[in-house]
mmCIF file of C-alpha atoms in Angstrom:
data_model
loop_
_atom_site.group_PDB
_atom_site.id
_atom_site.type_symbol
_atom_site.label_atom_id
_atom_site.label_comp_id
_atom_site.label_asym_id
_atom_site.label_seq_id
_atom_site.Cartn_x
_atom_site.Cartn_y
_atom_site.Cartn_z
ATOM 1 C CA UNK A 73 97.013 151.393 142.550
ATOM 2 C CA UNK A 74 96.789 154.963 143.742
ATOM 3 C CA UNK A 75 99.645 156.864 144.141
ATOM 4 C CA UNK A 76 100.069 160.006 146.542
ATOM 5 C CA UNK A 77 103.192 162.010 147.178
ATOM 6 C CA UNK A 78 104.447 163.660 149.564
ATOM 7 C CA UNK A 79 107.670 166.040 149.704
ATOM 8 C CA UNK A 80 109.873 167.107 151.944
ATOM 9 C CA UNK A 81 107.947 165.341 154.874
ATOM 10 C CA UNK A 82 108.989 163.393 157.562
ATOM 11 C CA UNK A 83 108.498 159.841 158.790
ATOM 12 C CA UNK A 84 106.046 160.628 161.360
ATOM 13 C CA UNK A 85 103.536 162.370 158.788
ATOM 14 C CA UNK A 86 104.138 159.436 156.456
ATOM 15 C CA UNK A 87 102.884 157.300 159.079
ATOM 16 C CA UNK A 88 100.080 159.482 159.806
ATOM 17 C CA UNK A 89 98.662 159.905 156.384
ATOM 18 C CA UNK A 90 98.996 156.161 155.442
ATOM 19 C CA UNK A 91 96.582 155.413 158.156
ATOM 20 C CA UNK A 92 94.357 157.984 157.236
ATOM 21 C CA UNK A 93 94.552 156.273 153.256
ATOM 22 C CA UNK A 94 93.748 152.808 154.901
ATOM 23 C CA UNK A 95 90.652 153.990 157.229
ATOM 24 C CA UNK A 96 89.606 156.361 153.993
ATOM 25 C CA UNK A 97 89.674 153.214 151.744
ATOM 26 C CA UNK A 98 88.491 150.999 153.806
ATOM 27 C CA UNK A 99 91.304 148.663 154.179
ATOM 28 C CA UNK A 100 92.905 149.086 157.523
ATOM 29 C CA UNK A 101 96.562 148.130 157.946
ATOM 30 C CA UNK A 102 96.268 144.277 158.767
ATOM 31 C CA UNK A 103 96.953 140.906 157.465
ATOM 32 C CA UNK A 104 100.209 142.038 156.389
ATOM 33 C CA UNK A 105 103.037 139.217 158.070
ATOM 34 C CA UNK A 106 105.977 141.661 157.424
ATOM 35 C CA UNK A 107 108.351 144.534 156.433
ATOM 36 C CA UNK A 108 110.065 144.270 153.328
ATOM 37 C CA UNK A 109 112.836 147.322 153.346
ATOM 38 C CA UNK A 110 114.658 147.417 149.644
ATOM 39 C CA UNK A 111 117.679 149.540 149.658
ATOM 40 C CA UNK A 112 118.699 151.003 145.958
ATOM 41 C CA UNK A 113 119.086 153.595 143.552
ATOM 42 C CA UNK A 114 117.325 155.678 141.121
ATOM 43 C CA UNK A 115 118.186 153.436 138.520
ATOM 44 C CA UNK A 116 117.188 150.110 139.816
ATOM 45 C CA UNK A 117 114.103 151.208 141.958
ATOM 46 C CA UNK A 118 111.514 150.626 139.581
ATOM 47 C CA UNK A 119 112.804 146.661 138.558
ATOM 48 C CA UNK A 120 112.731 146.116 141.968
ATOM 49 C CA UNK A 121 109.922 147.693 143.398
ATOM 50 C CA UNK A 122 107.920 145.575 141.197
ATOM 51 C CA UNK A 123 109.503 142.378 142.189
ATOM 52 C CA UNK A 124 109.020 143.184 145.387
ATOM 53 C CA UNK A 125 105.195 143.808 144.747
ATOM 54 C CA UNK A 126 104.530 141.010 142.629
ATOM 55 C CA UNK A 127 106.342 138.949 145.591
ATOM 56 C CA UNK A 128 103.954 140.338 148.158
ATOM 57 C CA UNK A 129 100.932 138.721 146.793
ATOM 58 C CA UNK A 130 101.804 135.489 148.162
ATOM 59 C CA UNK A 131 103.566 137.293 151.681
ATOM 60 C CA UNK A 132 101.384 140.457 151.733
ATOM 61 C CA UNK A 133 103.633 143.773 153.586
ATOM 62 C CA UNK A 134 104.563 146.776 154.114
ATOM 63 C CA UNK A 135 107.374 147.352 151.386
ATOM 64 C CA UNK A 136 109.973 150.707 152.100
ATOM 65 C CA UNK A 137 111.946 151.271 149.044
ATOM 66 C CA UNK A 138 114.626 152.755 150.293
ATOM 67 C CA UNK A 139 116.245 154.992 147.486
ATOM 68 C CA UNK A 140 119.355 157.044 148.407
ATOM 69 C CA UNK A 141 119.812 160.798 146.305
ATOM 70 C CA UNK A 142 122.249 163.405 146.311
ATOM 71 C CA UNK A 143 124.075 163.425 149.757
ATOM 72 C CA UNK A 144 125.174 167.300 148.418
ATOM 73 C CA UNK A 145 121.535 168.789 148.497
ATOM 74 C CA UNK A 146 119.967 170.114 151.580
ATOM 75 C CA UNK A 147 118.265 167.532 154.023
ATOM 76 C CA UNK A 148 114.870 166.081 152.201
ATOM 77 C CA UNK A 149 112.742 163.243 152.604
ATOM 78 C CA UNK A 150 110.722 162.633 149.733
ATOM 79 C CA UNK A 151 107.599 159.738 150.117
ATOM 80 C CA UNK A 152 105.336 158.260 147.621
ATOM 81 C CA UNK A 153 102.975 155.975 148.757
ATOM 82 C CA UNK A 154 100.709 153.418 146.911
ATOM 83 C CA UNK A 155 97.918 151.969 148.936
ATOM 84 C CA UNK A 156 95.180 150.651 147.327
ATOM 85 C CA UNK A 157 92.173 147.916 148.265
ATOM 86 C CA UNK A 158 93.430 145.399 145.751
ATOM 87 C CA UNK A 159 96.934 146.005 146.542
ATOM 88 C CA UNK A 160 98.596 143.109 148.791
ATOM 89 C CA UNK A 161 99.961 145.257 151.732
ATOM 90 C CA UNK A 162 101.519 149.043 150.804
ATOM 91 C CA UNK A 163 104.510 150.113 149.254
ATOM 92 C CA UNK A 164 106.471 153.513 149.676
ATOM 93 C CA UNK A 165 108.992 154.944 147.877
ATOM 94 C CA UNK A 166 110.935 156.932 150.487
ATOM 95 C CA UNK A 167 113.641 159.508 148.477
ATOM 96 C CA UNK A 168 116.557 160.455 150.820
ATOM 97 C CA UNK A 169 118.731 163.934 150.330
ATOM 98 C CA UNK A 170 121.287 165.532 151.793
ATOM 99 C CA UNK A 171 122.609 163.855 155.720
ATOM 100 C CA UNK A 172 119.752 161.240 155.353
ATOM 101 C CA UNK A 173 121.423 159.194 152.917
ATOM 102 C CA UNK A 174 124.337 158.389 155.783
ATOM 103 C CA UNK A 175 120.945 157.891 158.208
ATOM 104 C CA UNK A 176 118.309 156.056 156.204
ATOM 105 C CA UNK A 177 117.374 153.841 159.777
ATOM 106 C CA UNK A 178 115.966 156.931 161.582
ATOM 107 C CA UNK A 179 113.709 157.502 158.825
ATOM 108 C CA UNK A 180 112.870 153.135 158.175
ATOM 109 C CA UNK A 181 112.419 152.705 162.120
ATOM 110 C CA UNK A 182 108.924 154.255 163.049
ATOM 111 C CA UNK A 183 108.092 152.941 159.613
ATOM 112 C CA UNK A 184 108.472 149.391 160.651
ATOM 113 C CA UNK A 185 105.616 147.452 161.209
ATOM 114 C CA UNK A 186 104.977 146.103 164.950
ATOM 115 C CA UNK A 187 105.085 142.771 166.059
ATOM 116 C CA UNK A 188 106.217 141.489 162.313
ATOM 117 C CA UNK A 189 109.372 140.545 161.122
ATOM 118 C CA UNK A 190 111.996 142.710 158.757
ATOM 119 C CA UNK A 191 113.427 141.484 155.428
ATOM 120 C CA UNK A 192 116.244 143.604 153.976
ATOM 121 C CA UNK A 193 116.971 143.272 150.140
ATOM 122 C CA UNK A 194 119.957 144.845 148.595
ATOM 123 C CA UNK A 195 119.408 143.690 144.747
ATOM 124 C CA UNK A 196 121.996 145.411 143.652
ATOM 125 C CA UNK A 197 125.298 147.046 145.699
ATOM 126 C CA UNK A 198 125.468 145.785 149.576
ATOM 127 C CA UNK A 199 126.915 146.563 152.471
ATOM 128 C CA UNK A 200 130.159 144.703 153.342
ATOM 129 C CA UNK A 201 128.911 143.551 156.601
ATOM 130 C CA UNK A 202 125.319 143.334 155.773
ATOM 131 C CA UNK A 203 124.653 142.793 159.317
ATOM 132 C CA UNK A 204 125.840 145.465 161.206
ATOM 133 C CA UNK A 205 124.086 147.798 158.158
ATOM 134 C CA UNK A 206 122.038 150.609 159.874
ATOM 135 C CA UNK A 207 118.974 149.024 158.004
ATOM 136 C CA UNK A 208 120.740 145.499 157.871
ATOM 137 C CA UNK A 209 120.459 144.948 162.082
ATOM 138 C CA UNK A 210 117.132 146.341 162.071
ATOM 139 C CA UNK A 211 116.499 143.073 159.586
ATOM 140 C CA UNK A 212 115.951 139.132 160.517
ATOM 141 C CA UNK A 213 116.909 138.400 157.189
ATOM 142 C CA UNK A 214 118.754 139.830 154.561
ATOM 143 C CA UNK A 215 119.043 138.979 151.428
ATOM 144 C CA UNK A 216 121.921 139.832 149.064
ATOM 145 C CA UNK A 217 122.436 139.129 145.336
ATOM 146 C CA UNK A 218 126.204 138.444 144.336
ATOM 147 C CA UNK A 219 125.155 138.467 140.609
ATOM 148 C CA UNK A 220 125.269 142.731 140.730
ATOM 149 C CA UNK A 221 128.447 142.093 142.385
ATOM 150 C CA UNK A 222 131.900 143.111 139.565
ATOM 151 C CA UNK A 223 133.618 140.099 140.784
ATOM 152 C CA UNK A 224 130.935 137.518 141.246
ATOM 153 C CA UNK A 225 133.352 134.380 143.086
ATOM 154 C CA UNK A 226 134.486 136.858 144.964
ATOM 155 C CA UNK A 227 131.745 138.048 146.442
ATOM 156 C CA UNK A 228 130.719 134.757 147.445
ATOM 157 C CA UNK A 229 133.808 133.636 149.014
ATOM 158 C CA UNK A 230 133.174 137.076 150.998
ATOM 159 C CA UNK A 231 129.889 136.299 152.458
ATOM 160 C CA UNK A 232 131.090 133.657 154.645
ATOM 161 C CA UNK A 233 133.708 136.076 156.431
ATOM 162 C CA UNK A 234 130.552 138.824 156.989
ATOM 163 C CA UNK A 235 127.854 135.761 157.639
ATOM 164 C CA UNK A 236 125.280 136.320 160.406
ATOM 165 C CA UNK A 237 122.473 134.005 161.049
ATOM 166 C CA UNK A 238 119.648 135.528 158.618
ATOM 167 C CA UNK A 239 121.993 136.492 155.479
ATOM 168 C CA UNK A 240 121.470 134.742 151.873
ATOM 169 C CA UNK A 241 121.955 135.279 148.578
ATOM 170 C CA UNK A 242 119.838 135.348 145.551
ATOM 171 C CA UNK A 243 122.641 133.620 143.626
ATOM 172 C CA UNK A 244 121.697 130.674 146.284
ATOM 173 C CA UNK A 245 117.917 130.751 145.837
ATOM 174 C CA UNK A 246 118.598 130.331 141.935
ATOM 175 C CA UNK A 247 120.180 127.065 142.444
ATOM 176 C CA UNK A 248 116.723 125.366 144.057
ATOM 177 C CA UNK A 249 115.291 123.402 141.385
ATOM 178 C CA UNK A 250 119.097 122.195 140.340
ATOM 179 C CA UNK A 251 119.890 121.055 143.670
ATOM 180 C CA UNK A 252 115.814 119.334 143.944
ATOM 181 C CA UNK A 253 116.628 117.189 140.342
ATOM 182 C CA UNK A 254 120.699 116.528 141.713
ATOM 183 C CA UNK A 255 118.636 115.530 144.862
ATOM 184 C CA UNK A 256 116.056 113.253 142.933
ATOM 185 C CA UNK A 257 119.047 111.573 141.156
ATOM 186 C CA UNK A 258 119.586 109.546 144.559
ATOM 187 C CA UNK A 259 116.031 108.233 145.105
ATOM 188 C CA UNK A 260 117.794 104.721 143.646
ATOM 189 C CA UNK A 261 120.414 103.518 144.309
ATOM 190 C CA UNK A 262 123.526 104.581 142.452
ATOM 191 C CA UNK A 263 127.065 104.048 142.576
ATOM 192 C CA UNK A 264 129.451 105.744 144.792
ATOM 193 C CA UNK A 265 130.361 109.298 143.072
ATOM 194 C CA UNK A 266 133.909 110.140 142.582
ATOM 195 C CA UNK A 267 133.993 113.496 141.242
ATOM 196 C CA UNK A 268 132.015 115.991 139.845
ATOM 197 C CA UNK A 269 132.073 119.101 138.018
ATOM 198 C CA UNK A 270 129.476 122.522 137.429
ATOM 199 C CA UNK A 271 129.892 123.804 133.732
ATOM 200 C CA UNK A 272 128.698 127.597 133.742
ATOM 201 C CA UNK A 273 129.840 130.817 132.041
ATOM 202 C CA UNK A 274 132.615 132.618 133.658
ATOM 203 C CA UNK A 275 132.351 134.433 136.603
ATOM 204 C CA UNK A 276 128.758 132.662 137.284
ATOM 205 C CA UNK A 277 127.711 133.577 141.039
ATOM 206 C CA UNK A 278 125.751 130.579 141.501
ATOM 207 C CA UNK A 279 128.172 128.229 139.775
ATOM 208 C CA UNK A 280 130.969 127.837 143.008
ATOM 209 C CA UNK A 281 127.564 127.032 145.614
ATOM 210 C CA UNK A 282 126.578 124.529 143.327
ATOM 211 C CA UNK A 283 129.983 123.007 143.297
ATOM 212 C CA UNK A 284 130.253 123.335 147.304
ATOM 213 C CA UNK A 285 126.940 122.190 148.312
ATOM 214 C CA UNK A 286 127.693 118.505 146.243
ATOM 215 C CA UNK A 287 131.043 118.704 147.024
ATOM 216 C CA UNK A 288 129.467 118.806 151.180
ATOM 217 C CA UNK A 289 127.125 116.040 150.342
ATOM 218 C CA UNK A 290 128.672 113.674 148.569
ATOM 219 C CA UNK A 291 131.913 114.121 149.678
ATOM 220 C CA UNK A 292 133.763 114.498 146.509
ATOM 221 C CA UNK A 293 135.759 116.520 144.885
ATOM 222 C CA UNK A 294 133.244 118.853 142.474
ATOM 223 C CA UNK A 295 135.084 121.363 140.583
ATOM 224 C CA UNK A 296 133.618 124.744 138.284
ATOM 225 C CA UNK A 297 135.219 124.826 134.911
ATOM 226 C CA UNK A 298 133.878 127.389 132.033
ATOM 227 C CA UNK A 299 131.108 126.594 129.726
ATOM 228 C CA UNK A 300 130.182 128.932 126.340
ATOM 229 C CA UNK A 301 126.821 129.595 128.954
ATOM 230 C CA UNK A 302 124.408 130.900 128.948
ATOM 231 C CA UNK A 303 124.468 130.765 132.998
ATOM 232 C CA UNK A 304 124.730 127.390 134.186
ATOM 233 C CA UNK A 305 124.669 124.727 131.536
ATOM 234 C CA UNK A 306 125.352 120.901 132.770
ATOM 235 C CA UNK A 307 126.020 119.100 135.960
ATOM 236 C CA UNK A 308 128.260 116.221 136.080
ATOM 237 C CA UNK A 309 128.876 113.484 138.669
ATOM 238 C CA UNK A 310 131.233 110.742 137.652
ATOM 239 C CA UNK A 311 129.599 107.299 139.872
ATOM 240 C CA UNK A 312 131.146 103.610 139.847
ATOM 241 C CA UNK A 313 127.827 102.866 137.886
ATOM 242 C CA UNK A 314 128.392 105.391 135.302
ATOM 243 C CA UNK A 315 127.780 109.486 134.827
ATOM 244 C CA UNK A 316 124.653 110.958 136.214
ATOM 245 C CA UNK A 317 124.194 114.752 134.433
ATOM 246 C CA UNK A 318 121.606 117.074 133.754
ATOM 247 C CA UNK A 319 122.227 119.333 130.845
ATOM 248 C CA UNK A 320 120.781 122.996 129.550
ATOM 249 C CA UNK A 321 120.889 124.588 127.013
ATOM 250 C CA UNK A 322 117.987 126.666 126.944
ATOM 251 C CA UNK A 323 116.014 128.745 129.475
ATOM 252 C CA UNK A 324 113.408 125.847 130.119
ATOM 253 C CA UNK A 325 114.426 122.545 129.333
ATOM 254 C CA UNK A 326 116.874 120.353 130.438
ATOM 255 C CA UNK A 327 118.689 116.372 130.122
ATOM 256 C CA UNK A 328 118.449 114.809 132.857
ATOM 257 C CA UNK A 329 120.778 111.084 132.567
ATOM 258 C CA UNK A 330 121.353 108.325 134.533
ATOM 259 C CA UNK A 331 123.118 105.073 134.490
ATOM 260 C CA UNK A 332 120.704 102.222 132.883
ATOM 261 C CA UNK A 333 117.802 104.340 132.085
ATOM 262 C CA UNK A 334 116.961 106.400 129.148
ATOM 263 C CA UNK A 335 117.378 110.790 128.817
ATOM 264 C CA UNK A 336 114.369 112.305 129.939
ATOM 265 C CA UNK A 337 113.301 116.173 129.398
ATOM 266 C CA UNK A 338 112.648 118.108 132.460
ATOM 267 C CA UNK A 339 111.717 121.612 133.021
ATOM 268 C CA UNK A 340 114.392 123.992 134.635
ATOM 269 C CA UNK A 341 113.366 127.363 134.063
ATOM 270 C CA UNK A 342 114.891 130.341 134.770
ATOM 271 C CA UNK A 343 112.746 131.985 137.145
ATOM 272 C CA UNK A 344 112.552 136.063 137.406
ATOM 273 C CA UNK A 345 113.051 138.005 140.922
ATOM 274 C CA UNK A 346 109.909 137.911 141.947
ATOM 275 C CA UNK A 347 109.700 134.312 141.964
ATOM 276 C CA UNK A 348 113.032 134.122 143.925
ATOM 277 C CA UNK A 349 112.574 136.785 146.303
ATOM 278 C CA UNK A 350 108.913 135.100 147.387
ATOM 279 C CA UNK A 351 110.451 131.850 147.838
ATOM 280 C CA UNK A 352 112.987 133.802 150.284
ATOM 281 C CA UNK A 353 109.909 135.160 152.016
ATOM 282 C CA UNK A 354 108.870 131.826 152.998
ATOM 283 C CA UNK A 355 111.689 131.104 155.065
ATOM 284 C CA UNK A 356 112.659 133.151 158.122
ATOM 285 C CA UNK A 357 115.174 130.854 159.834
ATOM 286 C CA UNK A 358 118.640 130.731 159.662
ATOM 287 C CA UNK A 359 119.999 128.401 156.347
ATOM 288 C CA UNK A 360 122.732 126.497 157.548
ATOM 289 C CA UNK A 361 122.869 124.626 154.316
ATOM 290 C CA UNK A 362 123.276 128.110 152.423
ATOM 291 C CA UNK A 363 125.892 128.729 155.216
ATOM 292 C CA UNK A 364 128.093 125.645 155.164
ATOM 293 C CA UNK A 365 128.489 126.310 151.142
ATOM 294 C CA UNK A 366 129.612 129.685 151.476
ATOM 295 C CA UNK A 367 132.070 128.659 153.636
ATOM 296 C CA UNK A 368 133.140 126.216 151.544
ATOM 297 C CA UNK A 369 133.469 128.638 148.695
ATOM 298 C CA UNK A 370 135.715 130.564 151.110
ATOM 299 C CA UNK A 371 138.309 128.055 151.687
ATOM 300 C CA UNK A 372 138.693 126.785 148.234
ATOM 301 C CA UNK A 373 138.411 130.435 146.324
ATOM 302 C CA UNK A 374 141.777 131.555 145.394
ATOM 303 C CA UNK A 375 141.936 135.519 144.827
#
């Protein structure tokens, strides 16, 4: 992918020479069905600009990395931009210095691509309010991760206080292919569940959603208790007809048991960002599921 750099620019000359690099190469600026804006720093920009491309080649966009400097140096904006025919839409690394940190919206706006929609990823430190962010209410979604958060519950059981229509959580998108087996466990018929219970190692961000989104469905009581881990490591629901659990203890295989029929392997991977953040890509909409568990979280988390 070809690389060009430009320092000390503005947004306005960014724009300008990436549409002279798409009618140069051939490839004019279309196709693309969105804006991904990543906000981080120096030290996680490079993990996450490549998530973000390897994510784009199923939603191809316009990706503004969105890395914040020293707010003590004079006023800078530093671009690099990486348009290429084989890339899926154009990324560019936009360095901020000086008063631009506090500002990073004026330079994102004319940016923006028209007519398309705006993601905003945080993967590592967020705003409080993610929402009412200068680059979080330019955003229809925004995705958070409260696995980079120092207390992981925590930041959970916040979310639901700062929720907006839009807002999610990596630590939510993990939990898909648990809560598609937990959801395949009911096809039959089983016996009425009286309790349940998410094994995980401490402090697990995903571990508490888990617990709240079968503790909203079944309604039962589903408790988190400690596990030696790694991450989540068995689900547990206690039925009139006998336990129904699925078990890991590796990175790709799991137990899955149910009453009258015999263990059966099935895969349950951990999957890497890119693979989360695409599946997030799909979906535009509000998730009310994602919603109602965070709020759940909320009332039962005890600080």
């Amino acid at each position: 992918m070809p690389s060009f750099m430009l320092t000390d620019t503005t947004a306005s000359k960014i724009s300008a020479h990436l549409t002279h690099l798409r009618h140069q190469l051939g490839s004019p600026a279309v196709g693309m069905v969105l804006t991904l804006v990543v906000v981080c720093d120096e030290a996680s920009q490079y993990d996450a600009t490549r998530a973000a491309t390897e994510a784009a080649r199923a939603h191809p966009s316009r990706i503004l990395v969105v890395i914040t400097r020293d707010p003590a140096e004079p006023n800078r904006l530093d671009a690099e931009l990486r348009v290429g025919e084989t890339t899926p839409g154009e990324v560019l690394l936009l360095r901020l210095y000086g008063e631009l940190t506090g500002h990073a919206d004026s330079v994102v706006s004319p940016l923006l691509l028209t007519d398309t929609p705006v993601v905003a990823w945080w993967p590592k430190s967020c705003p409080e309010v993610p929402a009412k962010d200068p680059i979080g209410a330019l955003a229809q979604r925004r995705i958070l991760d409260a696995r980079a958060a120092p207390e992981r519950v925590r930041a959970i059981a916040g979310r639901a206080r700062s929720y907006v229509p839009g807002d999610t959580d990596l630590a939510w998108t993990r939990l898909t292919p648990w809560r598609s087996l937990l959801a395949a466990a009911f096809d039959q018929p089983v016996g009425k569940v009286r309790k349940g219970v998410v094994e995980a190692s401490a402090d697990h961000a995903s571990a508490p959603l888990l617990a709240a989104w079968l503790g909203e469905r079944l309604g039962a009581p589903v408790k988190v208790a400690e596990s030696g881990g790694p991450g989540l490591t068995c689900v547990r629901l206690t039925t009139s007809d006998g336990d129904i659990a699925i078990s890991r203890s590796d990175a790709l295989l799991a137990t899955f048991s149910r009453p009258g029929q015999p263990d059966r392997k099935v895969a349950l991977a951990r999957r890497p960002t890119e693979e989360l953040l695409a599946e997030e890509l799909r979906r535009l909409d509000p998730d009310e599921i994602y919603e109602a568990a965070i709020r759940r979280v909320a009332r039962t988390h005890k600080p």
